[in-house]
Coordinates of C-alpha atoms in Angstrom, one line a residue:
Chain W
M1 CA -9.0 27.9 17.7
Q2 CA -10.3 27.8 21.2
G3 CA -8.1 25.1 22.9
T4 CA -5.5 24.6 19.6
P5 CA -2.0 25.6 21.1
Q6 CA -0.6 28.6 19.9
P7 CA 2.9 29.8 19.3
T8 CA 4.0 31.8 21.6
S9 CA 7.5 33.4 22.6
P10 CA 9.8 30.6 23.8
P11 CA 11.9 31.1 27.0
D12 CA 15.8 30.4 25.9
D13 CA 15.9 26.9 27.1
A14 CA 12.9 25.6 25.2
Y15 CA 11.5 25.9 21.7
T16 CA 8.4 26.9 20.4
R17 CA 5.4 24.9 20.1
T18 CA 3.6 24.9 17.4
D19 CA 0.3 22.9 16.2
R20 CA 2.1 20.2 14.7
T21 CA 5.1 19.5 17.5
V22 CA 1.9 19.1 20.6
P23 CA 0.8 15.8 20.1
T24 CA -2.7 14.9 19.9
R25 CA -2.1 12.0 22.4
S26 CA 0.2 11.5 25.3
A27 CA 1.0 14.8 25.5
D28 CA 2.3 14.6 28.7
R29 CA 5.4 12.9 27.5
A30 CA 6.5 15.7 25.2
T31 CA 9.0 18.2 26.1
Y32 CA 10.1 21.4 25.1
D33 CA 13.0 21.6 26.5
R34 CA 16.5 22.2 24.9
E35 CA 18.5 20.7 26.9
T36 CA 16.8 17.4 27.0
V37 CA 16.3 17.8 22.8
H38 CA 20.0 18.3 22.4
A39 CA 20.8 15.5 24.7
I40 CA 18.9 13.0 22.8
L41 CA 20.0 14.0 19.7
D42 CA 23.7 14.1 20.7
E43 CA 23.4 10.7 21.9
G44 CA 22.6 9.3 18.7
Y45 CA 24.0 8.8 14.6
V46 CA 21.6 7.6 12.9
C47 CA 18.2 9.9 12.1
H48 CA 15.1 9.3 9.8
L49 CA 15.0 11.6 7.3
G50 CA 11.2 11.8 5.7
F51 CA 10.0 14.0 2.5
V52 CA 7.5 14.1 -0.2
R53 CA 7.9 12.4 -3.3
D54 CA 5.7 12.9 -6.2
G55 CA 2.6 13.0 -3.0
A56 CA 3.9 10.3 -1.1
P57 CA 6.1 9.9 2.0
V58 CA 9.7 8.6 2.0
V59 CA 11.4 7.4 4.8
L60 CA 15.3 6.5 4.9
P61 CA 17.7 5.8 7.7
T62 CA 21.2 8.6 7.6
L63 CA 23.5 9.9 9.0
Y64 CA 23.5 13.4 10.7
G65 CA 25.6 15.3 13.3
R66 CA 24.3 18.7 15.6
V67 CA 26.3 22.1 15.5
G68 CA 24.5 24.5 18.1
E69 CA 21.0 24.7 17.0
R70 CA 21.4 23.2 13.6
L71 CA 21.2 19.5 12.1
Y72 CA 23.6 18.8 9.2
L73 CA 22.7 15.4 7.4
H74 CA 24.7 13.3 5.3
G75 CA 23.5 12.7 1.8
S76 CA 24.6 9.1 1.0
T77 CA 21.2 7.5 1.1
G78 CA 19.5 10.7 0.4
S79 CA 20.3 11.5 -3.4
R80 CA 17.0 12.2 -4.5
P81 CA 15.8 14.3 -1.7
L82 CA 19.0 16.3 -2.2
R83 CA 18.7 16.9 -5.7
M84 CA 15.0 18.2 -4.7
A85 CA 16.8 20.2 -2.5
G86 CA 19.5 21.5 -5.1
R87 CA 19.8 24.6 -7.3
P88 CA 18.2 26.7 -7.5
D89 CA 17.2 25.8 -4.2
P90 CA 13.5 26.3 -2.9
G91 CA 14.7 24.1 0.1
L92 CA 13.1 20.8 1.1
P93 CA 10.7 20.5 3.5
V94 CA 11.6 17.3 6.0
C95 CA 10.4 15.5 9.2
V96 CA 13.9 14.2 10.7
T97 CA 13.5 11.5 13.6
V98 CA 15.5 10.6 15.9
T99 CA 14.6 7.5 18.4
H100 CA 16.3 5.4 21.2
V101 CA 14.8 2.8 23.2
D102 CA 15.5 2.4 26.7
G103 CA 13.4 -0.3 28.0
L104 CA 10.8 -3.0 27.1
V105 CA 7.8 -2.1 29.5
L106 CA 6.0 -5.9 30.0
A107 CA 2.8 -5.4 31.5
R108 CA 0.3 -8.1 33.1
S109 CA -2.0 -7.1 30.7
A110 CA -1.4 -7.1 26.7
F111 CA -2.8 -3.4 26.6
H112 CA -0.9 -1.9 28.8
H113 CA 2.7 -3.5 27.1
S114 CA 5.1 -0.3 26.3
I115 CA 8.5 0.7 25.3
N116 CA 10.5 3.1 27.0
Y117 CA 11.9 5.7 24.2
R118 CA 13.3 8.9 24.2
S119 CA 12.4 10.4 20.4
V120 CA 13.2 14.0 19.1
V121 CA 11.0 14.9 15.8
V122 CA 12.2 18.1 13.8
H123 CA 9.9 19.5 11.1
G124 CA 11.5 22.1 9.0
T125 CA 13.3 22.9 5.4
A126 CA 16.2 21.3 4.5
H127 CA 18.8 23.3 2.1
Q128 CA 21.8 21.8 0.7
V129 CA 25.2 22.8 2.2
T130 CA 27.1 24.7 -0.6
D131 CA 30.0 26.3 1.0
P132 CA 33.3 24.2 1.2
E133 CA 34.1 25.6 5.0
E134 CA 30.9 24.5 6.0
K135 CA 30.7 21.3 4.3
R136 CA 33.9 20.4 5.9
S137 CA 33.2 21.0 9.6
A138 CA 29.8 19.4 8.8
L139 CA 31.4 16.4 7.5
D140 CA 33.6 16.5 10.9
A141 CA 30.3 17.1 12.9
L142 CA 29.2 14.1 11.6
V143 CA 32.0 11.6 12.2
D144 CA 32.3 13.5 15.6
H145 CA 29.3 12.4 16.4
V146 CA 29.3 9.1 15.9
V147 CA 32.7 8.7 17.0
P148 CA 33.4 11.9 19.3
G149 CA 37.0 12.8 19.1
R150 CA 37.1 11.0 15.6
S151 CA 37.7 13.6 13.1
A152 CA 40.8 14.8 14.3
D153 CA 42.3 11.5 13.9
S154 CA 41.6 11.0 10.1
R155 CA 42.7 12.4 7.1
P156 CA 40.5 15.2 6.0
A157 CA 38.3 15.1 3.2
N158 CA 40.1 16.9 -0.1
A159 CA 38.5 18.9 -2.6
K160 CA 37.5 16.2 -4.8
E161 CA 35.8 14.0 -1.8
L162 CA 34.0 17.3 -0.6
A163 CA 32.3 17.7 -3.9
A164 CA 31.1 14.1 -3.9
T165 CA 29.8 14.4 -0.8
A166 CA 26.0 15.7 0.1
V167 CA 25.2 17.3 3.1
L168 CA 22.3 19.0 4.1
R169 CA 21.5 21.7 6.6
L170 CA 18.4 22.0 9.0
D171 CA 18.0 24.3 11.6
L172 CA 16.6 23.3 15.1
G173 CA 13.5 25.8 14.9
E174 CA 10.3 23.5 15.1
V175 CA 11.1 20.8 17.6
S176 CA 9.9 18.3 19.9
A177 CA 11.1 15.4 21.9
K178 CA 8.9 12.5 23.5
L179 CA 9.6 10.2 26.3
R180 CA 8.5 7.7 28.3
T181 CA 10.4 6.4 31.5
G182 CA 9.2 4.6 34.4
G183 CA 7.8 0.9 35.1
V184 CA 4.5 -0.8 34.1
N185 CA 1.1 0.6 34.8
D186 CA -1.1 -2.5 34.9
E187 CA -4.9 -1.8 36.0
P188 CA -5.1 -2.5 40.0
E189 CA -7.5 -5.8 39.5
D190 CA -4.5 -7.1 37.1
L191 CA -1.9 -6.7 40.0
S192 CA -2.4 -10.4 41.3
L193 CA -2.2 -12.0 37.9
P194 CA 0.2 -14.6 37.6
H195 CA 2.2 -13.3 34.7
W196 CA 5.9 -11.5 35.4
A197 CA 6.1 -7.9 35.1
G198 CA 8.7 -5.3 34.9
V199 CA 10.9 -3.3 32.9
V200 CA 13.9 -5.2 30.3
P201 CA 16.6 -2.2 30.2
V202 CA 17.8 -2.2 26.4
A203 CA 20.6 0.0 25.6
R204 CA 23.6 0.4 22.8
H205 CA 26.4 -1.9 23.1
Y206 CA 29.7 -1.7 21.2
G207 CA 31.7 -4.8 20.9
A208 CA 35.8 -4.7 21.1
P209 CA 36.8 -2.8 17.6
L210 CA 38.0 -5.0 15.1
P211 CA 41.3 -3.7 13.5
D212 CA 41.6 -3.4 9.6
A213 CA 43.7 -6.5 7.9
A214 CA 46.5 -4.0 6.7
L215 CA 46.7 -1.9 9.8
A216 CA 50.4 -1.4 10.9
P217 CA 50.8 -3.3 14.4
E218 CA 52.2 -0.5 15.9
T219 CA 48.5 1.4 15.7
G220 CA 47.3 1.2 19.2
L221 CA 43.7 1.7 20.1
P222 CA 42.7 5.2 20.6
D223 CA 41.6 6.8 23.9
Y224 CA 38.6 7.4 22.5
L225 CA 37.4 4.1 21.1
A226 CA 38.6 2.4 24.3
A227 CA 36.0 4.5 25.8
L228 CA 33.3 3.9 23.9
Chain V
M1 CA 12.2 5.0 -20.2
Q2 CA 15.3 2.6 -21.5
G3 CA 17.3 2.1 -18.3
T4 CA 14.4 2.8 -16.1
P5 CA 13.8 -0.8 -13.9
Q6 CA 10.1 -1.5 -14.9
P7 CA 8.0 -3.9 -12.7
T8 CA 8.6 -7.4 -13.5
S9 CA 6.9 -10.6 -12.1
P10 CA 9.1 -11.7 -9.2
P11 CA 10.3 -14.7 -8.4
D12 CA 8.4 -16.4 -4.8
D13 CA 11.6 -15.4 -3.0
A14 CA 12.0 -12.0 -4.1
Y15 CA 9.4 -8.9 -3.8
T16 CA 8.9 -6.7 -7.7
R17 CA 11.2 -3.9 -7.8
T18 CA 9.4 -0.9 -8.9
D19 CA 11.1 2.4 -9.9
R20 CA 11.1 3.8 -5.9
T21 CA 12.2 0.7 -4.6
V22 CA 15.5 0.7 -6.9
P23 CA 18.0 3.6 -5.1
T24 CA 19.7 5.7 -7.4
R25 CA 23.0 5.3 -5.1
S26 CA 24.8 2.5 -4.0
A27 CA 22.4 0.3 -5.6
D28 CA 24.4 -2.8 -5.1
R29 CA 23.5 -2.6 -1.5
A30 CA 20.1 -3.3 -2.4
T31 CA 18.4 -6.6 -2.2
Y32 CA 14.5 -7.7 -2.6
D33 CA 15.3 -11.2 -1.2
R34 CA 12.5 -12.0 0.5
E35 CA 13.8 -14.0 3.6
T36 CA 16.7 -10.6 4.2
V37 CA 14.0 -8.8 4.3
H38 CA 11.5 -10.7 6.7
A39 CA 14.8 -11.4 8.6
I40 CA 15.6 -7.9 9.3
L41 CA 11.2 -7.1 10.2
D42 CA 11.3 -9.7 12.4
E43 CA 14.6 -8.7 14.4
G44 CA 13.1 -4.8 15.3
Y45 CA 10.0 -4.0 16.7
V46 CA 10.3 -0.3 16.5
C47 CA 9.8 1.6 13.3
H48 CA 9.5 5.0 11.6
L49 CA 6.5 5.8 10.1
G50 CA 6.0 8.6 7.5
F51 CA 3.1 10.0 6.1
V52 CA 1.7 13.5 4.6
R53 CA 0.1 15.8 6.7
D54 CA -0.9 19.6 5.1
G55 CA 1.7 18.4 2.2
A56 CA 4.3 18.3 4.7
P57 CA 6.5 15.2 5.9
V58 CA 5.7 13.6 9.4
V59 CA 8.2 10.8 10.6
L60 CA 6.5 9.4 14.2
P61 CA 8.9 6.3 15.7
T62 CA 6.0 3.4 16.7
L63 CA 5.6 -0.5 17.3
Y64 CA 5.1 -2.6 14.2
G65 CA 4.9 -6.2 14.2
R66 CA 4.7 -8.7 10.9
V67 CA 2.2 -11.7 10.3
G68 CA 3.1 -13.4 7.3
E69 CA 3.3 -10.8 4.3
R70 CA 1.6 -8.2 6.1
L71 CA 2.8 -5.4 8.9
Y72 CA 0.4 -4.3 11.6
L73 CA 1.4 -0.7 13.4
H74 CA 0.5 0.6 16.5
G75 CA -1.7 3.4 17.0
S76 CA -0.5 5.0 19.9
T77 CA 1.7 7.8 18.6
G78 CA -0.4 7.8 15.6
S79 CA -3.9 9.4 16.2
R80 CA -3.2 11.7 13.1
P81 CA -2.6 8.9 10.7
L82 CA -4.8 6.7 12.2
R83 CA -7.4 9.5 11.8
M84 CA -6.7 10.1 8.2
A85 CA -7.0 6.1 7.8
G86 CA -10.2 6.2 9.6
R87 CA -13.5 5.3 7.9
P88 CA -15.0 5.8 5.5
D89 CA -11.3 4.3 5.1
P90 CA -9.4 5.5 1.5
G91 CA -6.1 4.4 3.0
L92 CA -3.2 6.2 4.2
P93 CA 0.0 6.1 1.8
V94 CA 2.8 5.9 4.2
C95 CA 5.9 4.7 4.2
V96 CA 7.4 2.3 6.8
T97 CA 11.1 2.2 7.7
V98 CA 13.2 -0.6 10.1
T99 CA 16.9 0.3 10.3
H100 CA 19.4 -2.1 12.4
V101 CA 23.0 -0.4 13.3
D102 CA 25.4 -3.1 13.0
G103 CA 29.1 -1.5 13.1
L104 CA 30.8 1.8 13.2
V105 CA 33.4 1.7 10.0
L106 CA 36.1 3.9 10.7
A107 CA 38.2 4.0 7.7
R108 CA 42.1 6.3 7.9
S109 CA 40.2 9.1 5.6
A110 CA 37.0 11.0 7.1
F111 CA 35.6 10.4 3.7
H112 CA 34.9 6.8 3.8
H113 CA 33.4 6.3 7.5
S114 CA 30.7 4.6 7.1
I115 CA 28.0 2.3 9.3
N116 CA 27.0 -1.2 8.6
Y117 CA 23.3 -1.4 8.7
R118 CA 20.6 -3.2 7.3
S119 CA 17.3 -1.7 6.7
V120 CA 14.1 -2.2 5.2
V121 CA 11.7 0.2 3.5
V122 CA 8.2 -0.4 2.7
H123 CA 6.0 1.9 0.5
G124 CA 2.5 1.6 0.5
T125 CA -1.3 2.5 1.9
A126 CA -2.2 1.6 5.6
H127 CA -5.8 0.8 6.6
Q128 CA -7.2 0.4 10.1
V129 CA -7.9 -2.9 11.4
T130 CA -11.5 -2.6 12.2
D131 CA -12.4 -6.8 12.8
P132 CA -12.0 -7.4 16.2
E133 CA -10.2 -11.2 15.3
E134 CA -8.1 -9.2 13.3
K135 CA -7.0 -6.7 15.8
R136 CA -6.6 -9.1 18.5
S137 CA -3.9 -11.3 16.9
A138 CA -2.2 -8.3 15.2
L139 CA -2.1 -6.9 18.8
D140 CA -0.3 -10.4 19.7
A141 CA 1.9 -10.3 16.9
L142 CA 3.0 -6.6 18.1
V143 CA 3.7 -7.8 21.9
D144 CA 5.5 -11.3 20.3
H145 CA 7.5 -9.0 17.9
V146 CA 9.1 -7.2 21.2
V147 CA 9.0 -9.9 23.2
P148 CA 8.8 -13.8 21.4
G149 CA 6.4 -15.6 23.2
R150 CA 5.2 -13.1 25.6
S151 CA 1.4 -12.5 24.2
A152 CA 0.7 -16.2 25.8
D153 CA 2.0 -15.0 29.3
S154 CA -0.6 -11.8 29.7
R155 CA -3.8 -10.6 30.1
P156 CA -5.7 -10.7 26.6
A157 CA -7.4 -7.3 25.9
N158 CA -10.6 -7.0 26.6
A159 CA -13.6 -5.3 23.8
K160 CA -12.9 -1.9 26.0
E161 CA -9.3 -2.4 25.3
L162 CA -9.4 -3.2 21.8
A163 CA -11.8 -0.7 21.2
A164 CA -9.5 2.0 22.7
T165 CA -6.3 0.4 20.7
A166 CA -5.7 1.8 17.0
V167 CA -4.0 -0.7 14.5
L168 CA -2.9 0.3 11.3
R169 CA -2.5 -2.7 8.7
L170 CA 0.3 -2.4 5.5
D171 CA 0.9 -4.9 3.0
L172 CA 4.2 -6.0 1.9
G173 CA 4.3 -5.3 -1.8
E174 CA 6.7 -2.6 -2.6
V175 CA 9.6 -3.9 -0.4
S176 CA 13.5 -3.0 -0.4
A177 CA 16.2 -3.9 1.5
K178 CA 19.9 -1.9 2.0
L179 CA 22.8 -3.5 3.9
R180 CA 26.4 -2.5 4.1
T181 CA 28.7 -5.1 5.5
G182 CA 32.1 -5.5 5.5
G183 CA 35.4 -4.1 6.4
V184 CA 36.9 -0.3 5.5
N185 CA 37.4 0.4 2.2
D186 CA 40.2 3.1 2.5
E187 CA 42.0 4.5 -0.6
P188 CA 45.2 2.8 -1.2
E189 CA 47.5 5.4 -0.8
D190 CA 45.9 6.1 2.8
L191 CA 46.4 2.7 4.0
S192 CA 49.9 4.0 5.6
L193 CA 48.5 6.9 7.4
P194 CA 48.8 6.6 11.0
H195 CA 45.2 6.5 12.2
W196 CA 43.6 3.6 13.5
A197 CA 41.0 1.7 11.3
G198 CA 38.6 -1.0 11.8
V199 CA 35.4 -1.4 12.6
V200 CA 33.2 -1.4 15.9
P201 CA 30.8 -3.8 16.3
V202 CA 27.2 -2.0 17.4
A203 CA 24.4 -4.3 19.2
R204 CA 21.5 -4.0 20.8
H205 CA 22.2 -5.1 24.4
Y206 CA 19.4 -6.0 27.4
G207 CA 20.1 -5.5 30.5
A208 CA 18.9 -8.0 33.5
P209 CA 15.2 -7.5 33.7
L210 CA 13.7 -5.3 36.4
P211 CA 10.9 -6.9 38.1
D212 CA 7.7 -4.7 39.5
A213 CA 7.5 -3.8 43.0
A214 CA 4.1 -5.3 43.5
L215 CA 5.1 -8.6 41.6
A216 CA 4.4 -11.3 43.7
P217 CA 8.0 -13.1 44.8
E218 CA 6.8 -16.8 43.7
T219 CA 6.5 -14.9 40.0
G220 CA 9.8 -16.3 38.4
L221 CA 11.7 -14.7 35.4
P222 CA 10.0 -16.5 32.4
D223 CA 12.2 -18.8 30.3
Y224 CA 11.4 -16.7 27.4
L225 CA 12.9 -13.4 29.0
A226 CA 16.1 -15.3 30.2
A227 CA 16.8 -16.3 26.3
L228 CA 16.8 -12.3 25.5

């Protein structure tokens, strides 16, 4: 197995590398730095949840939140994986991926076109959250991931709503991030070509909040929304 | 199997429903309308590609383009799936998912928080593109998906670059879209709560293009970029 990365004791600030978290290509873009991984995860709220059903892959978008070294995944689109992870709960092998696109890299050559991005891939076994208190704090984390500060400014879920909500828990154990930053990497002989080259920044943009028609007029826009 | 949706001959304007494209929850949000599916796919350029490796799911972000009823996926992050789909090519079972987030739905109750989104899920078997001409047009489609019109304004890939590029082909056969639109769905008894409620629009935003440092000063910004 010479040349194959082996699991080693991680420093506190990095995840342990494993065979499946070390990419076979562009390994220089991979990082296991815990702070980088957390920052990428915390910037998003929609992940792509992969699992295996009848031997075939399934990928569904769903909401997530992070609490320490744990992800919580919303079950609204996941009744199938959630049933599979049900009682008795052997756990469901999953892969959860979060991707942010930061820029379009337009090179002079078609071949060197690329995307600036940051992504995190988590491999592991997901389990249903059954403890009501853990489920409640997981839902708070989900809501606060979408809009920080929002969970404290909404009616908490009641027992019936909690029971109707499915949440999966996934520990951050086998984790990697991958990033591409910077400008174009054209071949030296292409630099004089007449094609425009450079990077077009891409970002998430929030529009002006649209109040619900039934909102009482005196209900002002909360600071945490104005800050978006 | 009463009650289970059976594949039927589709009208020309819709994909055939199958057991795995009919969701078990929120089925009212699903659509098989071909035009809707194409529009969602054409608005994006990063998909999440799911496949099974050693029995476990893997989800990787990668670039894609659509040509008629076919997706082409870039192999830069996919050397593992591409090797698995190699010669002799039995094909690789995949699930490709594309998701756009359109709004944050902030209800008065934590339970009714949601996201406005549009997603497409494609199930199928991916094959490596080996024909040089098909590969070349696939790469053009990938580049034009990112920036419409760009492939004609860049140096085409040469034979060496084509050989170094891996592309997967996936036919649009088993396909569904899922959408959530509109406002908050609070319980009637929650409408008088003092929490702000409404929708925060979310969109992709392009910043001002940043020219490459080596760009000749006379190279103006092309119209297709100004139109982004």
